[in-house]
Short mmCIF file of C-alpha atoms and ligand atoms in Angstrom, two decimals:
data_model
loop_
_atom_site.label_atom_id
_atom_site.label_comp_id
_atom_site.label_asym_id
_atom_site.label_seq_id
_atom_site.Cartn_x
_atom_site.Cartn_y
_atom_site.Cartn_z
CA LEU A 160 111.04 81.09 85.74
CA GLU A 161 108.05 78.88 85.22
CA VAL A 162 107.16 76.64 88.13
CA ALA A 163 106.86 72.95 87.33
CA VAL A 164 103.47 71.31 87.77
CA PHE A 165 104.72 67.95 89.01
CA ILE A 166 107.56 66.88 91.23
CA ARG A 167 109.11 64.30 88.91
CA GLU A 168 112.11 63.29 91.00
CA ALA A 169 110.05 61.04 93.24
CA TRP A 170 108.52 57.59 93.47
CA TYR A 171 104.77 57.45 92.89
CA VAL A 172 102.28 54.63 93.15
CA ALA A 173 101.44 53.48 89.63
CA ALA A 174 99.13 50.59 90.53
CA TRP A 175 98.23 48.02 93.13
CA ALA A 176 100.48 45.07 92.29
CA SER A 177 97.43 42.83 91.96
CA GLU A 178 96.04 44.99 89.15
CA ILE A 179 98.42 43.51 86.58
CA ASP A 180 97.84 39.89 87.63
CA ASP A 181 95.05 39.58 85.08
CA GLY A 182 96.72 41.47 82.25
CA PRO A 183 98.33 44.75 81.26
CA VAL A 184 97.15 48.08 82.68
CA ALA A 185 97.40 51.34 80.73
CA ARG A 186 97.40 54.49 82.83
CA THR A 187 98.44 58.10 82.42
CA LEU A 188 100.91 59.04 85.17
CA LEU A 189 102.28 62.58 85.57
CA GLY A 190 101.08 63.33 82.07
CA ARG A 191 102.80 60.33 80.47
CA PRO A 192 100.95 57.36 79.00
CA VAL A 193 102.31 54.21 80.65
CA LEU A 194 101.71 50.52 79.99
CA MET A 195 102.33 48.14 82.89
CA PHE A 196 102.56 44.39 82.44
CA LYS A 197 104.48 41.31 83.52
CA ASP A 198 107.56 40.38 81.51
CA ALA A 199 108.56 36.81 80.58
CA SER A 200 109.99 36.26 84.08
CA GLY A 201 106.84 37.55 85.80
CA LYS A 202 108.40 40.85 86.85
CA ALA A 203 106.27 44.00 86.67
CA ARG A 204 107.43 46.42 83.99
CA ALA A 205 106.44 49.89 82.80
CA LEU A 206 106.92 51.20 79.26
CA LEU A 207 105.87 54.40 77.56
CA ASP A 208 102.58 53.39 75.98
CA ARG A 209 103.64 54.31 72.47
CA CYS A 210 105.02 52.25 69.60
CA THR A 211 108.32 53.52 68.17
CA HIS A 212 107.08 52.99 64.62
CA ARG A 213 103.94 55.12 64.20
CA ALA A 214 103.09 55.97 67.82
CA LEU A 215 100.08 53.71 68.25
CA PRO A 216 99.55 53.14 71.99
CA LEU A 217 100.93 49.69 72.77
CA SER A 218 97.91 49.13 74.98
CA LYS A 219 95.87 48.75 71.78
CA GLY A 220 97.81 45.54 71.18
CA GLU A 221 98.35 42.55 73.41
CA VAL A 222 100.87 40.97 75.73
CA VAL A 223 101.69 37.31 75.10
CA ASP A 224 104.22 35.52 77.32
CA GLY A 225 105.61 38.84 78.52
CA ILE A 226 106.09 40.26 75.02
CA VAL A 227 104.05 43.28 73.90
CA ARG A 228 102.82 43.18 70.33
CA CYS A 229 101.75 46.40 68.63
CA ALA A 230 98.27 46.21 67.10
CA TYR A 231 99.26 48.15 63.96
CA HIS A 232 102.19 46.46 62.15
CA GLY A 233 103.00 43.83 64.73
CA MET A 234 106.32 45.03 66.19
CA GLU A 235 107.14 43.17 69.41
CA TYR A 236 108.89 44.51 72.54
CA ASP A 237 110.25 42.85 75.65
CA GLY A 238 109.93 44.11 79.23
CA SER A 239 112.88 46.47 78.85
CA GLY A 240 111.28 48.12 75.79
CA ARG A 241 113.71 46.56 73.34
CA CYS A 242 112.19 45.51 70.03
CA VAL A 243 112.61 41.77 69.59
CA ARG A 244 110.70 41.24 66.36
CA ILE A 245 109.51 43.12 63.30
CA PRO A 246 107.29 40.78 61.26
CA SER A 247 107.97 42.47 57.90
CA GLN A 248 111.78 42.51 58.11
CA ASP A 249 114.70 40.69 59.75
CA PHE A 250 116.75 43.76 60.55
CA ILE A 251 115.92 45.43 63.88
CA PRO A 252 117.23 49.02 64.07
CA ASP A 253 119.05 50.08 67.24
CA ASN A 254 116.56 52.84 67.92
CA ALA A 255 113.59 50.46 67.85
CA ARG A 256 113.25 50.84 71.59
CA VAL A 257 110.37 52.07 73.74
CA PRO A 258 111.37 54.15 76.80
CA ALA A 259 111.02 52.17 80.05
CA PHE A 260 110.39 53.55 83.53
CA PRO A 261 111.87 52.15 86.76
CA LEU A 262 109.09 50.17 88.46
CA LYS A 263 109.42 48.48 91.86
CA GLU A 264 107.03 46.41 93.90
CA ARG A 265 106.79 47.17 97.59
CA ASN A 266 104.05 46.42 100.14
CA GLY A 267 101.69 45.25 97.41
CA LEU A 268 102.10 48.44 95.38
CA LEU A 269 103.94 49.17 92.14
CA TRP A 270 106.03 52.35 92.46
CA ILE A 271 107.14 54.22 89.37
CA TRP A 272 109.84 56.83 88.76
CA THR A 273 109.22 59.20 85.85
CA GLY A 274 112.15 61.55 86.55
CA GLU A 275 115.77 61.06 85.45
CA ALA A 276 116.27 57.29 85.55
CA GLU A 277 119.80 57.59 86.99
CA SER A 278 118.49 59.24 90.14
CA ALA A 279 115.87 56.55 90.86
CA ASP A 280 116.96 55.08 94.20
CA PRO A 281 114.62 52.27 95.35
CA SER A 282 115.76 52.72 98.96
CA THR A 283 113.77 55.97 99.05
CA ILE A 284 110.42 54.26 98.33
CA PRO A 285 108.19 54.78 101.38
CA ASP A 286 107.91 51.60 103.43
CA LEU A 287 104.18 51.32 104.12
CA ILE A 288 104.38 48.18 106.24
CA TRP A 289 100.74 48.40 107.33
CA LEU A 290 99.76 47.29 103.83
CA SER A 291 101.54 43.95 104.08
CA ASP A 292 101.91 43.18 107.79
CA GLN A 293 99.78 40.29 109.11
CA ALA A 294 99.10 42.28 112.29
CA TRP A 295 96.85 44.60 110.28
CA GLY A 296 93.68 43.87 108.36
CA VAL A 297 93.79 46.03 105.25
CA LYS A 298 91.87 46.82 102.12
CA GLY A 299 92.56 49.53 99.56
CA THR A 300 91.40 50.84 96.22
CA LEU A 301 91.92 53.57 93.64
CA PHE A 302 89.72 56.57 92.87
CA THR A 303 90.56 58.54 89.76
CA VAL A 304 89.44 62.06 90.55
CA CYS A 305 88.95 65.19 88.43
CA CYS A 306 91.15 67.54 90.45
CA ASN A 307 94.75 68.66 90.80
CA TRP A 308 96.75 66.41 93.17
CA ARG A 309 97.46 69.20 95.62
CA LEU A 310 93.79 69.63 96.54
CA ILE A 311 93.83 66.07 97.90
CA VAL A 312 97.00 66.68 99.90
CA ASP A 313 95.47 69.85 101.33
CA ASN A 314 92.33 67.94 102.31
CA LEU A 315 94.22 65.34 104.29
CA MET A 316 96.29 67.93 106.15
CA ASP A 317 93.24 69.78 107.58
CA LEU A 318 90.92 67.36 109.35
CA THR A 319 88.53 70.03 110.62
CA HIS A 320 86.57 69.24 107.44
CA LEU A 321 85.44 65.94 108.99
CA THR A 322 82.81 67.76 111.03
CA PHE A 323 81.17 69.24 107.97
CA VAL A 324 81.79 66.67 105.24
CA HIS A 325 81.78 63.37 107.12
CA GLY A 326 79.10 63.67 109.80
CA ARG A 327 77.68 60.28 108.85
CA THR A 328 80.93 58.44 109.54
CA ILE A 329 84.14 59.81 111.07
CA GLY A 330 83.21 63.42 111.85
CA ASN A 331 81.31 65.15 114.60
CA ALA A 332 81.49 68.50 116.40
CA ALA A 333 84.42 67.29 118.53
CA THR A 334 86.57 66.87 115.41
CA THR A 335 86.68 70.66 115.16
CA ILE A 336 85.82 72.27 118.45
CA GLY A 337 88.30 71.71 121.26
CA ALA A 338 90.68 69.58 119.22
CA GLU A 339 94.30 70.30 120.12
CA THR A 340 96.54 70.51 117.06
CA GLN A 341 100.30 70.66 116.68
CA ALA A 342 102.23 70.80 113.43
CA GLU A 343 105.94 70.17 113.03
CA ARG A 344 108.39 69.88 110.18
CA VAL A 345 110.25 66.62 110.72
CA ASP A 346 112.76 67.33 107.97
CA ASP A 347 112.77 68.73 104.41
CA THR A 348 110.53 65.94 103.17
CA GLN A 349 108.23 65.26 106.10
CA VAL A 350 105.62 67.13 108.12
CA ARG A 351 103.71 65.72 111.07
CA VAL A 352 100.43 67.03 112.47
CA THR A 353 99.21 65.68 115.80
CA ARG A 354 95.62 66.19 116.91
CA TRP A 355 94.01 65.14 120.19
CA MET A 356 90.32 65.23 120.98
CA MET A 357 90.20 64.59 124.71
CA SER A 358 87.11 63.30 126.45
CA ALA A 359 85.13 63.75 123.27
CA ALA A 360 82.03 62.14 121.82
CA PRO A 361 82.95 59.32 119.39
CA PRO A 362 81.76 59.80 115.78
CA PRO A 363 79.40 57.22 114.17
CA THR A 364 82.11 55.01 112.59
CA TYR A 365 83.93 54.78 115.92
CA VAL A 366 80.74 53.79 117.74
CA ARG A 367 80.06 51.09 115.12
CA ALA A 368 83.64 49.79 115.04
CA GLY A 369 84.66 50.21 118.68
CA GLY A 370 81.35 49.85 120.49
CA PHE A 371 82.07 52.95 122.59
CA THR A 372 79.22 53.98 124.87
CA GLY A 373 80.82 57.03 126.50
CA ALA A 374 83.41 59.69 125.81
CA VAL A 375 86.73 58.82 124.19
CA ASP A 376 90.24 60.18 123.87
CA ARG A 377 90.76 60.29 120.13
CA TRP A 378 93.91 60.94 118.12
CA GLN A 379 94.78 61.74 114.51
CA ILE A 380 98.47 61.82 113.68
CA ILE A 381 99.10 62.87 110.10
CA HIS A 382 102.43 61.90 108.54
CA TRP A 383 103.09 63.61 105.21
CA MET A 384 105.99 62.57 102.99
CA LEU A 385 107.08 64.53 99.92
CA PRO A 386 105.40 64.70 97.52
CA SER A 387 102.07 63.02 98.28
CA VAL A 388 102.11 60.05 100.63
CA ILE A 389 100.01 60.71 103.70
CA ARG A 390 99.51 58.18 106.48
CA ILE A 391 97.06 59.07 109.21
CA ASP A 392 97.38 57.08 112.44
CA VAL A 393 93.94 57.33 114.05
CA GLY A 394 92.10 55.78 116.92
CA ALA A 395 90.37 56.18 120.23
CA THR A 396 90.16 54.62 123.67
CA ASP A 397 87.73 55.16 126.52
CA ALA A 398 88.36 58.64 127.92
CA GLY A 399 90.90 58.92 130.70
CA THR A 400 92.60 55.56 130.14
CA GLY A 401 95.94 57.09 129.12
CA ALA A 402 95.96 57.01 125.33
CA ARG A 403 97.77 60.33 125.13
CA GLU A 404 100.50 59.03 127.42
CA GLY A 405 100.91 56.02 125.14
CA ARG A 406 98.54 53.41 126.64
CA ARG A 407 96.48 52.77 123.55
CA VAL A 408 94.73 49.58 124.65
CA GLY A 409 91.10 48.59 124.75
CA GLY A 410 90.08 50.91 121.95
CA ILE A 411 90.47 50.96 118.20
CA ARG A 412 93.40 51.94 116.06
CA MET A 413 93.58 52.35 112.30
CA GLN A 414 96.03 53.52 109.67
CA ASN A 415 94.57 55.49 106.81
CA ILE A 416 97.12 55.40 104.02
CA ASN A 417 96.91 57.76 101.05
CA MET A 418 99.10 57.87 97.97
CA ILE A 419 98.26 60.46 95.36
CA THR A 420 99.71 60.24 91.86
CA PRO A 421 98.97 63.05 89.41
CA GLU A 422 97.37 61.79 86.21
CA THR A 423 97.34 65.19 84.50
CA GLU A 424 97.44 68.72 85.84
CA THR A 425 93.71 68.55 86.51
CA THR A 426 93.15 64.87 87.35
CA SER A 427 94.62 62.52 89.96
CA HIS A 428 94.93 58.87 90.84
CA TYR A 429 93.99 58.65 94.49
CA PHE A 430 95.25 55.33 95.87
CA TRP A 431 94.24 54.69 99.45
CA ALA A 432 93.82 51.91 101.98
CA GLN A 433 92.48 51.47 105.46
CA ALA A 434 94.24 49.18 107.91
CA HIS A 435 93.01 48.17 111.38
CA ASP A 436 94.53 46.09 114.14
CA PHE A 437 91.38 44.74 115.79
CA SER A 438 90.71 41.20 114.52
CA PRO A 439 93.14 41.69 111.60
CA GLY A 440 92.32 38.23 110.23
CA ASN A 441 88.57 38.89 110.12
CA ALA A 442 87.79 39.73 106.49
CA GLU A 443 84.27 40.80 107.35
CA ILE A 444 85.48 43.51 109.74
CA THR A 445 88.12 44.64 107.23
CA GLU A 446 85.41 44.96 104.58
CA ARG A 447 83.08 46.85 106.91
CA ILE A 448 85.80 49.36 107.86
CA PHE A 449 86.76 49.76 104.20
CA GLN A 450 83.16 50.50 103.22
CA GLU A 451 82.84 53.14 105.97
CA ILE A 452 85.94 54.91 104.66
CA ARG A 453 84.94 54.45 101.02
CA THR A 454 81.63 56.22 101.69
CA THR A 455 83.58 58.92 103.51
CA PHE A 456 86.14 59.44 100.76
CA LEU A 457 83.47 59.63 98.07
CA GLU A 458 82.21 62.65 100.00
CA ASP A 459 85.68 64.18 99.64
CA VAL A 460 85.68 63.47 95.90
CA GLY A 461 82.55 65.63 95.56
CA ILE A 462 84.40 68.45 97.31
CA PHE A 463 87.56 68.06 95.19
CA GLU A 464 85.71 68.17 91.90
CA ALA A 465 83.71 71.23 92.90
CA GLN A 466 86.92 72.97 94.02
CA GLN A 467 88.62 72.11 90.73
CA THR A 468 85.73 73.62 88.79
CA ALA A 469 86.04 76.78 90.90
CA LEU A 470 89.77 76.94 90.17
CA GLU A 471 89.13 76.55 86.47
CA GLN A 472 86.57 79.35 86.67
CA GLY A 473 89.30 81.69 87.87
CA ALA A 474 89.74 81.15 91.59
CA SER A 475 93.43 81.09 90.73
CA ASP A 476 94.84 81.16 94.24
CA LEU A 477 93.94 79.82 97.66
CA ARG A 478 95.05 82.78 99.71
CA LEU A 479 93.32 82.53 103.04
CA ASP A 480 94.83 80.15 105.54
CA LEU A 481 93.31 79.29 108.91
CA ILE A 482 95.07 78.04 112.02
CA SER A 483 93.89 74.56 111.03
CA ASP A 484 96.04 74.86 107.90
CA LEU A 485 99.25 75.01 109.92
CA GLY A 486 100.46 71.62 108.71
CA GLY A 487 99.15 72.18 105.20
CA VAL A 488 101.03 75.46 104.92
CA GLN A 489 104.33 73.77 105.84
CA VAL A 490 103.59 71.07 103.29
CA ARG A 491 102.85 73.71 100.66
CA ARG A 492 106.21 75.40 101.31
CA LEU A 493 108.11 72.14 100.90
CA ILE A 494 106.17 71.22 97.75
CA GLU A 495 106.78 74.64 96.24
CA ARG A 496 110.47 74.44 97.04
CA ALA A 497 110.70 71.05 95.32
CA LEU A 498 108.77 72.34 92.29
CA LYS A 499 111.09 75.33 91.98
CA ARG A 500 114.15 73.12 92.23
CA GLU A 501 112.85 70.97 89.40
CA ALA A 502 111.99 73.96 87.24
CA GLN A 503 115.56 75.20 87.69
CA ALA A 504 117.07 71.82 86.93
CA SER A 505 115.13 71.56 83.68
CA ALA A 506 115.54 75.20 82.60
CA PRO A 507 117.52 75.74 79.39
CA LEU A 508 121.10 76.87 80.01
CA GLU A 509 121.54 80.61 79.71
CA THR A 510 124.26 82.03 77.54
CA VAL A 511 126.79 83.63 79.81
CA VAL A 512 128.40 86.74 78.35
CA ALA A 513 131.72 87.46 80.02
S1 FES B 277 102.74 51.55 64.85
FE1 FES B 277 103.41 49.85 65.96
S2 FES B 277 104.15 48.51 64.48
FE2 FES B 277 103.57 50.22 63.35
FE1 FE2 B 278 87.70 63.83 104.09
#
């Protein structure tokens, strides 16, 4: 049985909601071309980016008052994908309909479902409150990266890479040596990794953002949700002030929020944001933190693309796991289980001979 490449029965981030304020956005998501735009009532909609007549991408045309007009022979579609006008004839055939995808806005993000539409349950969309809560200053963006989505998940589950990749910002020797790590499966869709770096030197970003002059107690708590939402609760306080026991005052705390949506098998949309709770209303601080993390994540992108090249050159499996991969290995098991389930669900029915 062939294993599926994507977990389709899931909500994925398709865009930041603000992206379609200025006009339609065309984007390939899980291998499908999608056009997102606002319908006549201002609601965000997602259609297959393909005219029913001769398959021209609808994104070659334009959207006027919530109606998409094809650039080839002028057919017009509403937000549900129904054809509402064919300039050259009055009769509109029943099958003049473009497939639509469920699309929901939550926490400033547009979430799409590309699996079976009947199983799309909006209550299962992750509630990333840090993106829309006034108590947090937040800024996010999108990187489209030339690598398979799972390399990004793997990266975020093993933070010992910070020492070697991010020495200019959030990494230093203490991120690897002496860090205490625990990994646990919360349920069939969630894994949590907790790391503590006690009485450790703060890395450059923490010195710049928190003004630390001595050692800190630093934490990284990684929350993974199937298939590819990863929130990392991070921060530090002056060493010995009780952060590990729950007294996280006087230091800095941030939420690094990552949402990875496969574009194709070998490319990914990496949506991410950084939220902080020190002077949340101060746009200058929010921008400075964002830039620190942006620099950092561009370093990761260089790693991802080099790994992808290696995979395409025949490094077909990633067989060696270290202790630091404990969380990542649990994630891999749950992802593989979900992929297998989907492959089975979509497999052609076998003929049963009695
Ligand atoms: S291809 Fe769109 S109207 Fe003909
Ligand atoms: Fe990184």
